Tab-separated table of C-alpha atoms (C1' of nucleotides) in Angstrom:
chain	number	residue	atom	x	y	z
A	1	MET	CA	35.685	20.056	13.288
A	2	ILE	CA	32.607	18.111	12.307
A	3	LYS	CA	30.266	19.690	9.888
A	4	GLU	CA	26.701	19.329	11.120
A	5	SER	CA	25.135	20.636	7.951
A	6	ASP	CA	22.284	22.461	9.645
A	7	ASN	CA	20.089	22.430	12.657
A	8	PHE	CA	17.659	20.074	11.023
A	9	PHE	CA	19.970	17.098	10.886
A	10	GLU	CA	21.285	17.799	14.322
A	11	LYS	CA	17.778	17.753	15.727
A	12	VAL	CA	17.029	14.503	13.969
A	13	TYR	CA	20.088	12.928	15.528
A	14	THR	CA	19.138	14.270	18.925
A	15	VAL	CA	15.635	12.883	18.773
A	16	ALA	CA	16.815	9.561	17.407
A	17	ARG	CA	19.255	9.191	20.277
A	18	LYS	CA	16.417	9.807	22.735
A	19	ILE	CA	14.433	6.880	21.470
A	20	PRO	CA	14.250	4.536	24.477
A	21	PHE	CA	15.316	0.921	24.328
A	22	GLY	CA	12.761	-1.373	22.792
A	23	ARG	CA	10.874	1.500	21.216
A	24	VAL	CA	10.577	2.799	17.687
A	25	THR	CA	9.256	5.910	16.001
A	26	SER	CA	8.360	7.073	12.546
A	27	TYR	CA	10.013	9.560	10.244
A	28	GLY	CA	6.846	11.627	10.211
A	29	ALA	CA	6.716	11.809	13.998
A	30	ILE	CA	10.243	13.141	14.101
A	31	ALA	CA	9.524	15.519	11.266
A	32	ILE	CA	6.485	16.861	13.075
A	33	TYR	CA	8.479	17.275	16.246
A	34	LEU	CA	11.037	19.235	14.294
A	35	GLY	CA	8.307	21.409	12.876
A	36	ALA	CA	8.501	20.074	9.346
A	37	ALA	CA	5.673	17.587	9.151
A	38	ARG	CA	5.947	17.390	5.393
A	39	SER	CA	9.658	16.793	5.526
A	40	ALA	CA	9.406	13.226	6.706
A	41	ARG	CA	11.472	12.222	3.712
A	42	MET	CA	14.163	14.579	4.813
A	43	VAL	CA	14.338	12.753	8.133
A	44	GLY	CA	15.122	9.582	6.274
A	45	TRP	CA	17.885	11.326	4.459
A	46	ALA	CA	19.254	12.629	7.690
A	47	MET	CA	19.178	9.069	8.948
A	48	ASN	CA	21.176	8.020	5.958
A	49	LYS	CA	23.961	10.142	7.297
A	50	ALA	CA	23.086	9.244	10.858
A	51	HIS	CA	23.492	5.560	10.208
A	52	ASN	CA	27.099	6.442	9.608
A	53	LEU	CA	27.208	7.608	13.206
A	54	GLU	CA	27.037	4.897	15.832
A	55	ASP	CA	25.366	7.272	18.232
A	56	VAL	CA	22.181	7.347	16.235
A	57	PRO	CA	20.019	4.211	16.407
A	58	ALA	CA	18.620	4.486	12.911
A	59	HIS	CA	17.225	0.999	13.197
A	60	ARG	CA	14.663	2.333	15.659
A	61	VAL	CA	13.267	4.680	13.070
A	62	VAL	CA	10.758	3.272	10.621
A	63	ASN	CA	7.908	4.542	8.510
A	64	LYS	CA	4.355	5.046	9.726
A	65	LYS	CA	3.412	1.535	8.697
A	66	GLY	CA	6.150	0.080	10.845
A	67	LEU	CA	7.904	-1.167	7.778
A	68	LEU	CA	11.671	-1.369	7.818
A	69	THR	CA	12.050	0.560	4.603
A	70	GLY	CA	15.565	1.625	5.452
A	71	LYS	CA	16.926	-1.811	6.181
A	72	HIS	CA	18.178	-1.936	2.654
A	73	HIS	CA	20.621	0.787	3.614
A	74	PHE	CA	22.168	-1.200	6.395
A	75	ASP	CA	25.255	-3.299	5.979
A	76	GLY	CA	23.592	-6.655	6.027
A	77	THR	CA	20.207	-7.567	4.703
A	78	ASN	CA	18.356	-8.167	7.935
A	79	LEU	CA	20.725	-6.391	10.276
A	80	MET	CA	18.123	-3.782	11.086
A	81	GLN	CA	15.573	-6.473	11.880
A	82	GLN	CA	18.053	-8.314	14.049
A	83	LEU	CA	18.758	-5.188	16.046
A	84	LEU	CA	15.067	-4.551	16.620
A	85	GLU	CA	14.427	-8.135	17.614
A	86	ASN	CA	17.350	-7.867	19.967
A	87	GLU	CA	15.456	-5.094	21.731
A	88	GLY	CA	12.365	-7.212	22.113
A	89	ILE	CA	10.560	-5.852	19.097
A	90	VAL	CA	8.866	-8.461	16.971
A	91	VAL	CA	9.650	-7.994	13.318
A	92	ILE	CA	8.187	-10.217	10.636
A	93	ASP	CA	8.984	-9.725	6.988
A	94	ASN	CA	10.377	-6.241	7.626
A	95	GLN	CA	7.115	-5.402	9.345
A	96	ILE	CA	7.092	-4.419	13.017
A	97	GLN	CA	4.410	-6.273	14.942
A	98	ASP	CA	2.438	-4.489	17.652
A	99	LEU	CA	3.699	-1.197	16.332
A	100	GLU	CA	1.288	0.699	18.552
A	101	LYS	CA	2.858	-0.885	21.602
A	102	VAL	CA	6.450	-0.150	20.720
A	103	PHE	CA	5.765	3.133	19.009
A	104	TRP	CA	7.385	6.076	20.739
A	105	ASN	CA	6.102	9.559	20.018
A	106	PRO	CA	8.797	12.215	20.549
A	107	SER	CA	6.181	14.946	20.797
A	108	GLU	CA	4.689	13.245	23.846
A	109	HIS	CA	7.885	12.390	25.660
A	110	LEU	CA	10.058	15.288	24.623
A	111	SER	CA	7.185	17.742	24.691
B	1	DA	C1'	21.537	29.274	-8.927
B	2	DG	C1'	19.004	25.505	-10.566
B	3	DT	C1'	17.826	20.603	-10.898
B	4	DG	C1'	17.447	15.969	-8.988
B	5	DT	C1'	16.982	13.032	-5.351
B	6	DG	C1'	15.137	10.801	-1.004
B	7	DA	C1'	14.972	5.266	4.664
B	8	DC	C1'	7.584	9.275	3.780
B	9	DA	C1'	2.773	10.713	4.236
B	10	DC	C1'	-1.665	11.672	2.475
B	11	DT	C1'	-5.661	11.629	-0.720
B	12	DG	C1'	-8.288	9.667	-4.373
B	13	DG	C1'	-10.253	5.791	-7.097
C	1	DT	C1'	-10.372	-2.325	2.009
C	2	DC	C1'	-6.421	-2.148	-0.897
C	3	DC	C1'	-3.528	-0.063	-4.812
C	4	DA	C1'	-1.703	3.880	-7.169
C	5	DG	C1'	-0.431	8.570	-7.822
C	6	DT	C1'	0.818	13.122	-6.101
C	7	DG	C1'	2.835	16.448	-2.820
C	8	DC	C1'	6.405	17.969	0.253
C	9	DC	C1'	10.657	20.135	2.165
C	10	DA	C1'	15.487	20.222	2.609
C	11	DC	C1'	20.046	18.469	1.146
C	12	DA	C1'	23.601	17.254	-2.530
C	13	DC	C1'	25.656	17.926	-7.060
DNA sequence: AGTGTGACACTGG
DNA sequence: TCCAGTGCCACAC
């Protein structure tokens, strides 16, 4: 039996999985969607565990600035960037370019 | 049960 | 406009 901690993490995983290909979102956006706007940091922590799960594309989740803050937690150094670039997202120096274009707001799509 | 930590976000100078 | 400091909530030990 897998221990899902609590509903919070589970929701984070669910939202992360719903991020469409070639799109990214921010921790805050997910946090807001979950009802804990101030718990954006918690989302990152959830991702820490999520990155252990292949089902959760943690590389599509970045901070509001579009900065790949969590890439340091990935196996390689620029693995996260490579994955994003593989999806058509332009990433320069850990910074997502055209963030507004690739940004995906869960509150708008998941209502 | 309490303390510390964390892949952020916001406000102020 | 950019840099720095503070606040925040929930999990882990």
